[in-house]
């Protein structure tokens, strides 16, 4: 496949590893209970949001700055990246998350580690309720990402990275005590991609065009244009 032979592809995969590693390190570090008393949700939410904005700004022009398997899955559902790339991105993100958590574990005193800020269901919150919350939070995040990085959008103002960071922030303000991962975010990511790419601002591509992108035989427009100029790939990251 053309991506496997492209150095831009491997730089993008490493960028996802790098970005997710630092996102988890900073986010979980802020979520640890360093002092007694109630958990400061605002403090944790701002750290996650600012970390997301900073890292997306840093690596967005290299990989797209997904730093989240649910976001990568959403781009796959929207036929905006190949299955091959999506698999490598998700693997890199998971390995990056493990690396970030491992570093945090190593530099945190034993009496402060606890469960390393592992998300747990709060009393009175059922699995169905928590999953539904994650579906809605990830849906709004994906729609925000698709909207602010859409190359078809005219007159884009402000910073896309900052907008995405605020989307992460508001999601944590609500979902920090409620969320459970994987099932809810993946469903929410898929729904967000469908709502934006097929309903709010449809991409007029034929089935054969979408299948070609998914198979990796036809790179997305932004990538093919930039490869022709010999510049780094930018996957839906213009004007970050």
Backbone as numpy.savetxt, mean C-alpha at the origin, in Angstrom:
# Nx Ny Nz CAx CAy CAz Cx Cy Cz
9.80 -13.38 -19.48 8.96 -12.19 -19.48 9.84 -10.96 -19.48
9.35 -9.88 -20.11 10.13 -8.66 -20.24 10.47 -8.05 -18.88
9.58 -8.20 -17.90 9.84 -7.63 -16.58 11.01 -8.33 -15.90
11.09 -9.64 -16.02 12.14 -10.42 -15.36 13.52 -9.98 -15.82
13.61 -9.52 -17.06 14.90 -9.11 -17.63 15.19 -7.62 -17.44
14.28 -6.92 -16.78 14.41 -5.48 -16.62 14.99 -5.13 -15.25
16.06 -4.34 -15.25 16.62 -3.89 -13.98 15.65 -2.97 -13.24
14.84 -2.24 -13.99 13.84 -1.38 -13.36 12.87 -2.20 -12.52
12.55 -3.39 -12.99 11.63 -4.27 -12.24 12.25 -4.67 -10.91
13.51 -5.09 -10.92 14.14 -5.54 -9.69 14.40 -4.39 -8.73
14.66 -3.21 -9.27 14.77 -2.03 -8.40 13.43 -1.75 -7.73
12.34 -1.92 -8.48 11.01 -1.69 -7.93 10.69 -2.70 -6.84
11.04 -3.95 -7.05 10.80 -4.98 -6.05 11.57 -4.66 -4.77
12.83 -4.28 -4.91 13.61 -3.92 -3.72 13.04 -2.68 -3.04
12.56 -1.73 -3.82 11.97 -0.53 -3.24 10.76 -0.88 -2.38
9.96 -1.85 -2.81 8.81 -2.28 -2.01 9.25 -2.93 -0.71
10.32 -3.72 -0.79 10.89 -4.32 0.43 11.36 -3.22 1.38
12.12 -2.29 0.84 12.67 -1.19 1.63 11.57 -0.34 2.26
10.60 0.06 1.45 9.54 0.92 1.95 8.70 0.26 3.02
8.33 -1.01 2.81 7.50 -1.70 3.79 8.26 -1.96 5.08
9.56 -2.24 4.96 10.37 -2.45 6.16 10.34 -1.22 7.07
10.56 -0.05 6.50 10.57 1.16 7.32 9.17 1.55 7.77
8.16 1.28 6.95 6.78 1.59 7.34 6.39 0.79 8.58
6.72 -0.50 8.57 6.40 -1.35 9.72 7.24 -0.95 10.93
8.51 -0.68 10.70 9.39 -0.30 11.81 8.87 0.95 12.53
8.57 2.00 11.78 8.10 3.24 12.40 6.68 3.09 12.96
5.80 2.43 12.20 4.42 2.30 12.65 4.30 1.48 13.92
4.91 0.29 13.92 4.83 -0.56 15.11 5.60 0.06 16.27
6.71 0.73 15.95 7.46 1.39 17.02 6.63 2.43 17.75
5.84 3.16 16.99 4.97 4.17 17.61 3.83 3.52 18.38
3.44 2.31 17.97 2.31 1.64 18.61 2.69 0.90 19.88
3.99 0.74 20.15 4.40 0.09 21.39 4.04 0.96 22.58
3.76 0.32 23.70 3.42 1.06 24.92 4.70 1.39 25.68
5.25 2.56 25.40 6.48 2.99 26.06 6.20 3.57 27.44
4.98 3.99 27.68 4.61 4.55 28.98 3.33 3.88 29.44
3.04 4.00 30.73 1.80 3.46 31.26 0.64 4.39 30.90
-0.56 3.87 31.04 -1.73 4.67 30.73 -2.37 4.24 29.42
-3.36 5.00 29.01 -4.11 4.66 27.81 -3.25 4.86 26.56
-3.60 4.12 25.54 -2.88 4.18 24.27 -3.24 5.49 23.56
-2.24 6.20 23.06 -2.47 7.45 22.35 -2.71 7.14 20.88
-3.98 7.01 20.52 -4.34 6.64 19.14 -3.88 7.71 18.16
-4.00 8.97 18.52 -3.61 10.06 17.62 -2.12 9.99 17.29
-1.33 9.71 18.30 0.12 9.58 18.12 0.44 8.46 17.12
-0.17 7.30 17.30 0.09 6.15 16.43 -0.41 6.42 15.01
-1.61 6.99 14.91 -2.19 7.25 13.59 -1.34 8.23 12.79
-0.87 9.28 13.46 -0.03 10.26 12.76 1.29 9.64 12.31
1.85 8.77 13.12 3.10 8.13 12.74 2.90 7.26 11.51
1.86 6.46 11.48 1.58 5.64 10.31 1.32 6.51 9.08
0.54 7.56 9.25 0.22 8.42 8.11 1.42 9.15 7.56
2.23 9.72 8.45 3.42 10.45 8.01 4.46 9.50 7.42
4.57 8.31 7.99 5.50 7.32 7.45 5.08 6.93 6.03
3.78 6.71 5.84 3.29 6.35 4.51 3.58 7.46 3.51
3.28 8.70 3.88 3.50 9.83 2.96 4.98 9.97 2.62
5.85 9.86 3.63 7.28 10.03 3.41 7.84 8.94 2.51
7.46 7.69 2.77 8.01 6.57 2.00 7.46 6.55 0.58
6.19 6.91 0.42 5.62 6.97 -0.93 6.32 8.05 -1.75
6.60 9.18 -1.10 7.34 10.24 -1.79 8.75 9.78 -2.14
9.33 8.92 -1.31 10.70 8.47 -1.50 10.85 7.43 -2.59
9.92 6.48 -2.67 10.08 5.36 -3.60 8.98 5.31 -4.66
8.07 6.28 -4.63 6.95 6.25 -5.56 7.38 6.23 -7.01
8.44 6.95 -7.34 8.89 7.02 -8.72 9.65 5.77 -9.15
9.93 4.88 -8.20 10.65 3.65 -8.51 9.70 2.47 -8.65
8.79 2.31 -7.68 7.92 1.14 -7.67 6.43 1.47 -7.66
6.10 2.71 -7.39 4.71 3.07 -7.17 4.41 3.28 -5.71
5.32 2.80 -4.83 5.14 3.03 -3.40 3.90 2.38 -2.84
3.66 1.12 -3.17 2.46 0.44 -2.65 2.57 0.18 -1.15
3.70 -0.40 -0.72 4.00 -0.77 0.67 2.81 -1.42 1.38
1.99 -2.13 0.66 0.80 -2.76 1.22 0.28 -3.79 0.23
0.22 -5.08 0.62 -0.28 -6.10 -0.31 -1.69 -5.82 -0.83
-2.53 -5.19 -0.01 -3.89 -4.90 -0.45 -3.90 -3.88 -1.59
-2.97 -2.92 -1.55 -2.87 -1.93 -2.62 -2.38 -2.60 -3.90
-1.38 -3.45 -3.78 -0.89 -4.19 -4.95 -1.99 -5.06 -5.54
-2.75 -5.71 -4.69 -3.86 -6.55 -5.15 -4.90 -5.70 -5.88
-5.13 -4.49 -5.39 -6.08 -3.59 -6.04 -5.61 -3.23 -7.45
-4.32 -2.92 -7.61 -3.78 -2.61 -8.94 -3.89 -3.83 -9.86
-3.75 -5.02 -9.31 -3.90 -6.23 -10.11 -5.34 -6.39 -10.57
-6.29 -6.17 -9.67 -7.70 -6.27 -10.01 -8.07 -5.25 -11.08
-7.46 -4.07 -11.01 -7.73 -3.03 -11.99 -6.95 -3.19 -13.28
-6.24 -4.30 -13.43 -5.43 -4.58 -14.64 -4.44 -3.45 -14.90
-3.80 -3.00 -13.85 -2.81 -1.95 -13.99 -1.39 -2.45 -13.73
-1.25 -3.75 -13.53 0.06 -4.36 -13.39 -0.07 -5.85 -13.67
1.04 -6.48 -13.98 1.02 -7.90 -14.31 0.92 -8.75 -13.05
0.43 -9.96 -13.21 0.38 -10.91 -12.10 1.79 -11.21 -11.60
2.73 -11.30 -12.51 4.13 -11.57 -12.17 4.66 -10.49 -11.24
4.46 -9.23 -11.60 4.92 -8.12 -10.77 4.20 -8.10 -9.44
2.90 -8.35 -9.44 2.12 -8.31 -8.21 2.62 -9.35 -7.21
2.92 -10.55 -7.69 3.42 -11.61 -6.80 4.74 -11.20 -6.18
5.66 -10.68 -6.98 6.95 -10.26 -6.45 6.81 -9.09 -5.50
5.91 -8.16 -5.80 5.68 -7.04 -4.89 5.19 -7.54 -3.53
4.20 -8.42 -3.54 3.62 -8.89 -2.27 4.64 -9.68 -1.46
5.42 -10.52 -2.12 6.48 -11.24 -1.41 7.49 -10.26 -0.81
7.90 -9.26 -1.59 8.85 -8.27 -1.09 8.26 -7.49 0.09
6.99 -7.14 0.01 6.34 -6.41 1.09 6.28 -7.25 2.37
5.95 -8.52 2.24 5.89 -9.40 3.42 7.27 -9.58 4.04
8.28 -9.78 3.20 9.64 -9.91 3.72 10.10 -8.60 4.35
9.75 -7.47 3.74 10.10 -6.18 4.31 9.44 -5.96 5.66
8.17 -6.35 5.77 7.46 -6.23 7.04 8.11 -7.08 8.12
8.51 -8.30 7.76 9.19 -9.17 8.72 10.53 -8.56 9.15
11.25 -7.99 8.18 12.53 -7.38 8.50 12.36 -6.18 9.43
11.36 -5.33 9.14 11.11 -4.18 9.99 10.73 -4.58 11.40
9.87 -5.60 11.52 9.46 -6.09 12.83 10.64 -6.71 13.57
11.50 -7.42 12.84 12.67 -8.05 13.46 13.64 -7.02 14.02
13.89 -5.95 13.25 14.77 -4.89 13.72 14.17 -4.22 14.95
12.87 -3.94 14.90 12.21 -3.31 16.05 12.29 -4.21 17.27
12.09 -5.51 17.08 12.18 -6.47 18.18 13.58 -6.43 18.79
14.59 -6.35 17.92 15.97 -6.37 18.41 16.37 -5.13 19.17
15.77 -3.98 18.87 16.17 -2.72 19.52 15.22 -2.30 20.64
14.20 -3.12 20.91 13.23 -2.78 21.95 13.55 -3.55 23.23
13.60 -2.88 24.38 13.86 -3.58 25.64 12.83 -4.69 25.88
13.27 -5.73 26.56 12.39 -6.89 26.79 11.09 -6.50 27.46
11.14 -5.60 28.42 9.94 -5.26 29.17 8.99 -4.35 28.40
9.40 -3.91 27.19 8.56 -3.03 26.38 7.96 -3.74 25.16
8.47 -4.91 24.85 8.06 -5.55 23.60 6.59 -5.97 23.62
6.17 -6.61 24.69 4.80 -7.13 24.71 4.58 -8.07 23.54
3.48 -7.87 22.81 3.22 -8.66 21.60 3.64 -7.91 20.34
4.49 -6.89 20.50 5.01 -6.07 19.41 3.87 -5.39 18.64
2.90 -4.86 19.40 1.77 -4.10 18.86 0.91 -4.94 17.91
0.82 -6.23 18.17 -0.03 -7.10 17.36 -1.49 -6.68 17.49
-2.19 -6.58 16.36 -3.61 -6.22 16.41 -4.43 -7.34 17.03
-5.27 -6.97 17.98 -6.14 -7.93 18.66 -7.56 -7.38 18.66
-8.52 -8.29 18.59 -9.91 -7.87 18.69 -10.22 -7.37 20.09
-10.84 -6.21 20.16 -11.20 -5.64 21.45 -12.48 -6.28 21.97
-12.70 -6.24 23.28 -13.92 -6.82 23.85 -15.17 -6.23 23.20
-16.09 -7.09 22.83 -17.34 -6.66 22.21 -17.27 -6.53 20.71
-16.08 -6.68 20.12 -15.90 -6.58 18.67 -15.79 -7.98 18.09
-16.74 -8.34 17.24 -16.72 -9.67 16.63 -15.79 -9.68 15.42
-15.45 -10.88 14.97 -14.58 -11.01 13.79 -15.24 -10.38 12.57
-16.55 -10.55 12.43 -17.27 -9.97 11.30 -17.26 -8.46 11.33
-17.42 -7.89 12.52 -17.40 -6.43 12.64 -16.02 -5.87 12.28
-14.97 -6.52 12.79 -13.62 -6.04 12.52 -13.27 -6.18 11.04
-13.68 -7.27 10.44 -13.41 -7.47 9.01 -14.13 -6.43 8.17
-15.36 -6.11 8.53 -16.12 -5.11 7.80 -15.46 -3.74 7.89
-14.95 -3.40 9.08 -14.25 -2.14 9.25 -13.04 -2.09 8.33
-12.26 -3.17 8.28 -11.08 -3.20 7.41 -11.45 -3.09 5.94
-12.57 -3.69 5.56 -13.04 -3.57 4.17 -13.27 -2.11 3.82
-13.97 -1.40 4.68 -14.29 0.01 4.42 -13.03 0.89 4.46
-12.15 0.64 5.42 -10.95 1.46 5.52 -10.04 1.28 4.30
-9.88 0.04 3.86 -9.02 -0.20 2.71 -9.68 0.28 1.43
-10.99 0.19 1.35 -11.71 0.70 0.18 -11.44 2.19 -0.01
-11.58 2.96 1.07 -11.35 4.41 0.94 -9.90 4.70 0.64
-8.97 3.90 1.17 -7.55 4.12 0.89 -7.25 3.88 -0.59
-7.77 2.78 -1.14 -7.48 2.44 -2.53 -8.12 3.46 -3.48
-9.33 3.87 -3.21 -9.96 4.88 -4.06 -9.15 6.18 -4.02
-8.67 6.55 -2.84 -7.82 7.74 -2.73 -6.55 7.58 -3.55
-5.88 6.43 -3.43 -4.64 6.19 -4.18 -4.89 6.24 -5.68
-5.92 5.53 -6.13 -6.22 5.51 -7.56 -6.54 6.91 -8.08
-7.25 7.68 -7.27 -7.68 9.01 -7.72 -6.52 9.98 -7.80
-5.69 10.03 -6.76 -4.65 11.07 -6.73 -3.46 10.73 -7.61
-3.35 9.47 -8.06 -2.23 9.09 -8.93 -2.70 8.79 -10.36
-3.94 9.10 -10.66 -4.48 8.80 -11.99 -3.89 9.75 -13.02
-3.15 9.19 -14.00 -2.50 10.03 -15.01 -3.50 10.69 -15.94
-4.75 10.25 -15.94 -5.77 10.85 -16.81 -6.38 12.10 -16.19
-6.11 12.32 -14.92 -6.74 13.42 -14.19 -6.09 14.74 -14.55
-6.89 15.71 -14.89 -6.40 17.04 -15.26 -6.43 17.98 -14.06
-5.45 18.85 -14.01 -5.44 19.88 -12.97 -5.26 19.36 -11.57
-4.42 18.31 -11.41 -4.17 17.77 -10.08 -3.38 18.78 -9.24
-3.86 19.03 -8.04 -3.22 19.99 -7.16 -2.75 19.27 -5.90
-1.70 19.83 -5.29 -1.23 19.28 -4.04 -0.37 18.04 -4.22
-0.06 17.41 -3.10 0.82 16.25 -3.08 0.01 14.97 -2.97
0.20 14.07 -3.94 -0.49 12.78 -3.88 -0.01 11.97 -2.68
1.30 12.02 -2.41 1.84 11.26 -1.28 1.22 11.73 0.04
1.07 13.04 0.19 0.49 13.58 1.41 -0.98 13.20 1.54
-1.70 13.23 0.43 -3.11 12.83 0.45 -3.25 11.37 0.87
-2.38 10.51 0.34 -2.43 9.10 0.71 -2.07 8.94 2.19
-1.08 9.72 2.66 -0.72 9.66 4.06 -1.88 10.03 4.97
-2.64 11.05 4.59 -3.82 11.43 5.37 -4.89 10.34 5.33
-5.00 9.68 4.19 -5.95 8.57 4.09 -5.57 7.44 5.05
-4.27 7.15 5.14 -3.80 6.15 6.10 -4.06 6.62 7.53
-3.84 7.90 7.77 -4.04 8.46 9.11 -5.49 8.31 9.56
-6.44 8.71 8.73 -7.85 8.64 9.16 -8.29 7.19 9.31
-7.71 6.30 8.51 -8.03 4.88 8.68 -7.58 4.36 10.03
-6.40 4.78 10.47 -5.91 4.33 11.77 -6.66 5.00 12.92
-7.11 6.21 12.73 -7.88 6.86 13.79 -9.13 6.05 14.14
-9.75 5.48 13.13 -10.95 4.68 13.38 -10.62 3.21 13.65
-9.74 2.65 12.85 -9.57 1.20 12.85 -8.49 0.65 13.74
-7.73 1.50 14.43 -6.60 1.01 15.21 -7.02 -0.03 16.24
-8.17 0.15 16.85 -8.63 -0.77 17.89 -9.58 -1.84 17.35
-9.85 -1.78 16.05 -10.90 -2.66 15.51 -10.41 -3.66 14.47
-9.35 -3.30 13.73 -9.06 -4.03 12.49 -8.42 -5.40 12.65
-8.66 -6.24 11.66 -7.96 -7.51 11.48 -7.52 -7.56 10.02
-6.38 -8.21 9.79 -5.77 -8.07 8.48 -5.97 -9.28 7.57
-5.60 -9.07 6.32 -5.59 -9.97 5.18 -6.96 -10.07 4.53
-7.95 -10.69 5.16 -9.23 -10.89 4.47 -9.91 -9.55 4.21
-10.09 -8.73 5.25 -10.75 -7.45 5.08 -10.04 -6.51 4.12
-8.73 -6.30 4.28 -8.03 -5.41 3.35 -8.06 -5.89 1.91
-7.93 -7.18 1.68 -7.94 -7.69 0.31 -9.30 -7.47 -0.35
-10.36 -7.73 0.40 -11.71 -7.48 -0.13 -11.90 -5.99 -0.39
-11.49 -5.16 0.57 -11.62 -3.72 0.41 -10.80 -3.19 -0.74
-9.59 -3.72 -0.92 -8.76 -3.31 -2.03 -9.38 -3.64 -3.37
-9.91 -4.86 -3.48 -10.57 -5.27 -4.72 -11.80 -4.41 -5.00
-12.59 -4.13 -3.97 -13.77 -3.30 -4.15 -13.40 -1.88 -4.56
-12.34 -1.34 -3.95 -11.90 0.00 -4.30 -11.47 0.09 -5.75
-10.74 -0.93 -6.22 -10.29 -0.94 -7.61 -11.47 -1.02 -8.57
-12.44 -1.86 -8.25 -13.62 -2.01 -9.11 -14.44 -0.73 -9.14
-14.65 -0.13 -7.96 -15.46 1.08 -7.89 -14.81 2.22 -8.68
-13.50 2.39 -8.53 -12.85 3.51 -9.21 -12.65 3.22 -10.70
-12.09 2.07 -11.01 -11.69 1.79 -12.40 -12.83 1.35 -13.30
-13.95 0.94 -12.70 -15.06 0.47 -13.51 -16.33 1.30 -13.35
-16.38 2.15 -12.30 -17.59 2.91 -12.05 -17.33 4.42 -11.99
-16.44 4.86 -11.11 -16.23 6.29 -10.94 -15.51 6.92 -12.12
-14.45 6.27 -12.59 -13.65 6.82 -13.68 -13.16 5.65 -14.54
-14.04 5.06 -15.34 -13.72 3.81 -16.05 -12.55 3.96 -17.01
-11.75 2.90 -17.06 -10.67 2.80 -18.04 -11.19 2.01 -19.23
-11.21 2.65 -20.38 -11.80 2.02 -21.57 -10.80 1.08 -22.23
-10.61 -0.08 -21.60 -9.73 -1.09 -22.16 -10.54 -2.32 -22.52
-10.15 -2.97 -23.58 -10.82 -4.20 -23.97 -10.33 -5.34 -23.09
-11.05 -6.44 -23.13 -10.66 -7.61 -22.34 -9.29 -8.10 -22.76
-9.01 -8.08 -24.06 -7.71 -8.55 -24.54 -6.58 -7.66 -24.04
-6.82 -6.34 -23.96 -5.80 -5.43 -23.44 -5.54 -5.69 -21.97
-6.61 -5.91 -21.21 -6.45 -6.19 -19.78 -5.71 -7.51 -19.55
-6.03 -8.52 -20.34 -5.37 -9.81 -20.20 -3.90 -9.70 -20.56
-3.57 -8.89 -21.58 -2.18 -8.72 -21.98 -1.37 -8.09 -20.85
-1.97 -7.11 -20.15 -1.28 -6.46 -19.03 -1.09 -7.45 -17.89
-2.13 -8.21 -17.57 -2.06 -9.18 -16.48 -1.01 -10.25 -16.75
-0.89 -10.65 -18.01 0.09 -11.68 -18.39 1.50 -11.12 -18.50
1.62 -9.80 -18.52 2.93 -9.20 -18.64 3.44 -9.10 -20.06
2.57 -9.35 -21.03 2.99 -9.25 -22.43 2.84 -7.85 -22.97
2.13 -6.99 -22.24 1.93 -5.61 -22.66 2.06 -4.72 -21.45
3.15 -3.97 -21.32 3.30 -3.11 -20.14 2.28 -1.99 -20.15
1.85 -1.52 -18.95 0.97 -0.36 -18.88 1.57 0.82 -19.61
0.71 1.73 -20.05 1.14 2.85 -20.91 2.29 3.64 -20.30
2.19 3.98 -19.03 3.21 4.82 -18.40 4.56 4.12 -18.42
4.56 2.80 -18.23 5.82 2.08 -18.20 6.42 1.96 -19.59
5.59 1.64 -20.56 6.10 1.44 -21.91 6.68 2.73 -22.47
6.05 3.86 -22.16 6.55 5.14 -22.65 7.89 5.48 -22.01
8.04 5.21 -20.71 9.26 5.58 -20.04 10.38 4.62 -20.36
10.08 3.32 -20.55 11.11 2.39 -20.95 11.70 2.77 -22.29
10.85 3.30 -23.18 11.32 3.68 -24.50 12.33 4.82 -24.41
12.23 5.63 -23.35 13.16 6.74 -23.17 14.34 6.33 -22.29
14.28 5.08 -21.78 15.36 4.61 -20.92 15.32 5.18 -19.53
14.14 5.65 -19.07 14.02 6.22 -17.75 13.43 5.20 -16.79
13.56 5.42 -15.46 13.01 4.48 -14.51 11.51 4.37 -14.64
10.99 3.20 -14.35 9.55 2.97 -14.40 8.85 3.74 -13.28
7.75 4.35 -13.60 6.89 4.96 -12.58 5.51 4.35 -12.73
5.10 3.59 -11.74 3.82 2.90 -11.82 2.75 3.69 -11.10
2.00 4.46 -11.87 0.93 5.28 -11.31 1.44 6.21 -10.21
2.53 6.90 -10.47 3.08 7.76 -9.44 3.38 9.16 -9.93
2.84 9.52 -11.07 3.13 10.86 -11.58 2.64 11.92 -10.61
3.41 13.00 -10.51 3.04 14.16 -9.67 2.93 13.81 -8.20
3.72 12.84 -7.74 3.73 12.57 -6.31 4.43 13.71 -5.56
